[in-house]
Structures are given as structure tokens and as C-alpha cells.
Amino acid sequence: MDEPKMLVGKRVRLVVLEREHLDDIVKSWNNPEMRIYLGGYIPNSREQEEKWM
């Protein structure tokens, strides 16, 4: 049986992280306004995020 790849609610959509999401992840992670909520402080490169995935 295939596992669902997406969970959808009224205000959120959760998906399995894929390489196609990498650019958006890096952009959000390195945005100072978003970083407040993400809890990090060091800018991450695309390579660092790809290794994390």
C-alpha cells in the first residue's frame, strides 16, 4: 500500500520533502524575517540543506 505524499487541511498542506522543494527551503531559511520562527541563526547554503535532506 502506498503511503500518502500529502496531508491537506483547511489552512495547511504538508508534503514529503523532495529535492524540488530545496530552492524554497533555502530561500525561507535564509530570510531574516522567517528565521525568527525557524530558530536558527547561521545562513545555510543549498549544499548544506541538500545534505540535511
Coordinates of C-alpha atoms in Angstrom, one line a residue:
M1 CA 0.0 0.0 0.0
D2 CA 1.4 3.4 -0.9
E3 CA 1.9 6.0 1.8
P4 CA 0.2 9.4 1.3
K5 CA 2.5 12.0 -0.1
M6 CA 0.4 14.9 1.1
L7 CA -1.8 15.9 4.0
V8 CA -4.2 18.7 3.3
G9 CA -6.2 20.8 5.9
K10 CA -8.2 23.9 5.7
R11 CA -5.1 26.2 6.2
V12 CA -2.1 23.9 5.6
R13 CA -0.7 21.4 3.2
L14 CA 2.1 19.1 4.4
V15 CA 4.2 17.2 1.8
V16 CA 7.1 14.9 1.9
L17 CA 10.3 16.9 1.3
E18 CA 11.7 16.4 -2.2
R19 CA 14.7 17.9 -4.0
E20 CA 12.2 20.1 -5.9
H21 CA 11.5 22.0 -2.7
L22 CA 15.2 22.7 -2.0
D23 CA 15.2 26.2 -3.5
D24 CA 12.2 27.3 -1.5
I25 CA 13.6 25.8 1.7
V26 CA 16.9 27.7 1.3
K27 CA 15.1 30.9 0.5
S28 CA 12.9 30.6 3.6
W29 CA 15.7 29.5 5.9
N30 CA 17.9 32.5 4.8
N31 CA 15.1 35.1 5.1
P32 CA 15.8 37.1 8.4
E33 CA 12.0 37.5 9.0
M34 CA 11.4 33.8 8.7
R35 CA 14.5 32.8 10.7
I36 CA 12.9 34.3 13.8
Y37 CA 10.4 31.5 13.7
L38 CA 12.8 28.8 12.5
G39 CA 15.1 29.1 15.4
G40 CA 18.4 29.3 13.5
Y41 CA 21.0 31.9 13.2
I42 CA 23.5 30.8 10.6
P43 CA 22.6 31.2 6.9
N44 CA 22.5 27.8 5.2
S45 CA 23.7 27.1 1.7
R46 CA 21.9 24.9 -0.8
E47 CA 24.5 22.2 -0.3
Q48 CA 24.0 22.2 3.4
E49 CA 20.3 21.8 3.0
E50 CA 20.7 19.1 0.4
K51 CA 23.0 17.2 2.8
W52 CA 20.4 17.6 5.6
M53 CA 17.6 16.1 3.4

